[in-house]
CSV table of C-alpha atoms and ligand atoms in Angstrom, one decimal:
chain,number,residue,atom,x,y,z
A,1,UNK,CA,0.0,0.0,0.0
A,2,UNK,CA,1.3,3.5,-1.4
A,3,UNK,CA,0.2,7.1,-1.0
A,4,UNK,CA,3.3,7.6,-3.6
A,5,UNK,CA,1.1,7.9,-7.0
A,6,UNK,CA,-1.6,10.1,-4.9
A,7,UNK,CA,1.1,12.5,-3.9
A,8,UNK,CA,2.8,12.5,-7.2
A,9,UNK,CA,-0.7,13.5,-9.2
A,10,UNK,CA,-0.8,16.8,-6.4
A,11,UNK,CA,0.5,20.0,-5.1
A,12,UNK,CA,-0.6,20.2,-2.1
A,13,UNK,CA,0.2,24.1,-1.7
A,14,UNK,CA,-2.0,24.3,-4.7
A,15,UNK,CA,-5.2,21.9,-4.2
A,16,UNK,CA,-6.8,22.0,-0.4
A,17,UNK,CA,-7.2,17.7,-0.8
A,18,UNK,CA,-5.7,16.4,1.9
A,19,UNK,CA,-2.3,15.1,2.4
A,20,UNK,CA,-3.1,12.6,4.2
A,21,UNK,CA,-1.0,9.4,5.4
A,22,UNK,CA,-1.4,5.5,5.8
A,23,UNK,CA,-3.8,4.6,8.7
A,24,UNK,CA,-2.8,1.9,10.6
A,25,UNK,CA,-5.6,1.1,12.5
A,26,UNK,CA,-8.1,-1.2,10.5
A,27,UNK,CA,-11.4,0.6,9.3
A,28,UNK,CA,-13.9,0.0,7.2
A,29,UNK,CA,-15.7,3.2,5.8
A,30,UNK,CA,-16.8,3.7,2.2
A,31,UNK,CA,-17.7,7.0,0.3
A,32,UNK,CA,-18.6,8.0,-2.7
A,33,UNK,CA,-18.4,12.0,-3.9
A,34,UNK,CA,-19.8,13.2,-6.9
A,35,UNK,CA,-17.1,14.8,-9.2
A,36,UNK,CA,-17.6,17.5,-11.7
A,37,UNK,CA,-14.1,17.2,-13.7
A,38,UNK,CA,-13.2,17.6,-17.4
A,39,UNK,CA,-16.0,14.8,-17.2
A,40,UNK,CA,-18.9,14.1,-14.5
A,41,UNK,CA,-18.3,11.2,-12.7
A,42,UNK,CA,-18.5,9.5,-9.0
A,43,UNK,CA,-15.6,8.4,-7.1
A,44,UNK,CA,-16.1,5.2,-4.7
A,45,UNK,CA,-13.8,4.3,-2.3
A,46,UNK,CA,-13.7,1.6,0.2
A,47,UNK,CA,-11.0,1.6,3.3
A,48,UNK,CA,-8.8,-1.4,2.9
A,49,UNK,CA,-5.6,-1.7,4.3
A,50,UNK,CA,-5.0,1.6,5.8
A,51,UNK,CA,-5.7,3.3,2.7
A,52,UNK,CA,-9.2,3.9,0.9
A,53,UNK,CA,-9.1,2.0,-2.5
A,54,UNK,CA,-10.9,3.9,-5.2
A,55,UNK,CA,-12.4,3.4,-8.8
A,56,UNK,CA,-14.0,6.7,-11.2
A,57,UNK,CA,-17.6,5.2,-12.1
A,58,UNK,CA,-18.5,7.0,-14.8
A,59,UNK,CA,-22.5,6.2,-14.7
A,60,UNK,CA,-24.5,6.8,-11.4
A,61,UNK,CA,-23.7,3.7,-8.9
A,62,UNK,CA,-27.0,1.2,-8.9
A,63,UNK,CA,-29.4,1.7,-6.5
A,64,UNK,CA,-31.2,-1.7,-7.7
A,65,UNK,CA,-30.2,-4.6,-8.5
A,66,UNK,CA,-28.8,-6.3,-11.8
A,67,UNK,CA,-27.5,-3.2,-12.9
A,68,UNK,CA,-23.8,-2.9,-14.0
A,69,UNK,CA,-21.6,0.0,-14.2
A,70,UNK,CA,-18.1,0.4,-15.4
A,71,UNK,CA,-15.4,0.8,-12.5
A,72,UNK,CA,-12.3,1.9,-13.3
A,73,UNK,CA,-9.5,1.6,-10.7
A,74,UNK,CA,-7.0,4.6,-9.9
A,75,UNK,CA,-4.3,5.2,-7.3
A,76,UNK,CA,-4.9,4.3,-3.6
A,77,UNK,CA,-6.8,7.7,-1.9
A,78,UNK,CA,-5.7,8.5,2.6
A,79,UNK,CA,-8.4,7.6,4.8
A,80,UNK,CA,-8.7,11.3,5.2
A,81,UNK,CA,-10.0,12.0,1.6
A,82,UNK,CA,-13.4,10.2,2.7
A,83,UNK,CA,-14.4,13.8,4.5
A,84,UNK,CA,-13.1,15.4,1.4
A,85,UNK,CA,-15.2,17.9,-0.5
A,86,UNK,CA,-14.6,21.4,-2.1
A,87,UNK,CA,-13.3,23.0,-5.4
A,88,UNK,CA,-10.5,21.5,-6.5
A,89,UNK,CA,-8.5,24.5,-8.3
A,90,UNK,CA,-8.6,24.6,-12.3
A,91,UNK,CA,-4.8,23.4,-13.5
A,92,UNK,CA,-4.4,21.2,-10.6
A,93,UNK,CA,-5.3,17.3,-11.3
A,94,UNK,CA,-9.0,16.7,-11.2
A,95,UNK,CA,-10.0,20.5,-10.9
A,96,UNK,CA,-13.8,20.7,-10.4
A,97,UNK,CA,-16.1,20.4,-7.9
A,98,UNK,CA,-16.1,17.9,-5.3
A,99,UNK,CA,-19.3,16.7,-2.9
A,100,UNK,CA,-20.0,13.7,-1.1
A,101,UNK,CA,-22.7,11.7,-2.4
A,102,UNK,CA,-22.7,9.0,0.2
A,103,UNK,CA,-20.6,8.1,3.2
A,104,UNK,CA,-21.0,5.2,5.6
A,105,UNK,CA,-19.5,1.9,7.1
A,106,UNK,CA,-19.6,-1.6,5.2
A,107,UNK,CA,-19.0,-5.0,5.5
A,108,UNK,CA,-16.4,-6.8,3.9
A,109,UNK,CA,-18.1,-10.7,2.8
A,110,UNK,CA,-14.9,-11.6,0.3
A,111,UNK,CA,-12.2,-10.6,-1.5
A,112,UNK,CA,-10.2,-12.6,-4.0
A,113,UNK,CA,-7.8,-11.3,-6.4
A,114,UNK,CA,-10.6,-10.6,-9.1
A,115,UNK,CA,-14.1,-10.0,-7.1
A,116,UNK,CA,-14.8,-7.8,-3.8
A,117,UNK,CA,-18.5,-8.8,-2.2
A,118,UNK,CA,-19.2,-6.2,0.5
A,119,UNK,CA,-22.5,-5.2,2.3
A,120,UNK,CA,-22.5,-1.6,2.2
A,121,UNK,CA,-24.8,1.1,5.0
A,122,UNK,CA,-24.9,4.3,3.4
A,123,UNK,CA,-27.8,6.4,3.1
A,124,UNK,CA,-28.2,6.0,-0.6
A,125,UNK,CA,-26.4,2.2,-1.1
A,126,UNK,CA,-27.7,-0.3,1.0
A,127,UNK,CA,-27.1,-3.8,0.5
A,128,UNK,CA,-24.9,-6.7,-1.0
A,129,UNK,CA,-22.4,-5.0,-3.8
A,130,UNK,CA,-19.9,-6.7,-6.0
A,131,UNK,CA,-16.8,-5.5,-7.6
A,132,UNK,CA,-15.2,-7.6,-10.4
A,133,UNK,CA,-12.2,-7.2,-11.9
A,134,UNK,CA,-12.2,-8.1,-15.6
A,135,UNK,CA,-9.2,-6.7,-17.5
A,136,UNK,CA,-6.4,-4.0,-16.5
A,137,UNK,CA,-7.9,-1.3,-14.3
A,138,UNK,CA,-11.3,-1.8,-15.4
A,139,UNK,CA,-14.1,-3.4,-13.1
A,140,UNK,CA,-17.5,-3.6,-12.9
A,141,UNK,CA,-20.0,-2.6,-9.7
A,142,UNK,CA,-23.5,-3.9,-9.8
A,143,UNK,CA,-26.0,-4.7,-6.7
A,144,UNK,CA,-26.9,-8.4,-5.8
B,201,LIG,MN1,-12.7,11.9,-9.4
């Protein structure tokens, strides 16, 4: 687990996301904010490891089941990012708007290498999820 690509994308004189460093007690929060970048998109991000693990879902997350959504998967997020919203400034990496969409705690049912089942307790997604990993970065999210 690495902050090391997060850092590198940021100047953190220049964007007020946070810093942030490697928890080391284990956690298990997921968020999604809503991102208005060069192109809309949602951000979800489960805590694993110390860090929060994060794909760019391009499509609303389903609410309902049977539904699946691209999920693509980009550089380990801090912990800290899960309280993160504001304007991130134009030139800096992701400028736009920032707001979270849904916040809560989940459960984690399995995890192998290509397929993630969690139960998550947000306000907006509630219930059994399932991330599957099917080539490179990309992954898809649907409800079960
Ligand atoms: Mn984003």
């Amino acid at each position: 687990m690495s902050l090391k690509e997060y850092r590198k994308k940021r100047k953190f004189r220049k964007t007020p996301e946070p810093k942030g460093r490697i928890k080391k007690k284990k956690g298990n929060i997921f968020v999604v904010q809503e991102h208005w970048a060069t192109h809309h998109h949602f951000d979800f991000r489960l805590e694993m490891d110390g860090v929060l693990k994060s794909w760019v879902i391009p499509k609303k997350i389903p609410q309902k089941r049977n539904i699946r959504r691209l999920a693509v998967q980009v550089e380990d997020h801090p912990i800290e990012y899960a309280d993160f919203e504001g304007v991130i400034p134009e030139g800096n990496y992701g400028a736009g708007k920032v707001k979270i969409w849904d916040k809560g705690k989940y459960n984690l049912i399995s995890k192998i290498n290509k397929a993630i089942k969690f139960e998550l307790f947000g306000k907006k997604l509630r219930g059994t999820y399932m991330l599957l990993k099917f080539k490179d970065k990309n992954w898809l999210i649907f409800k079960l």
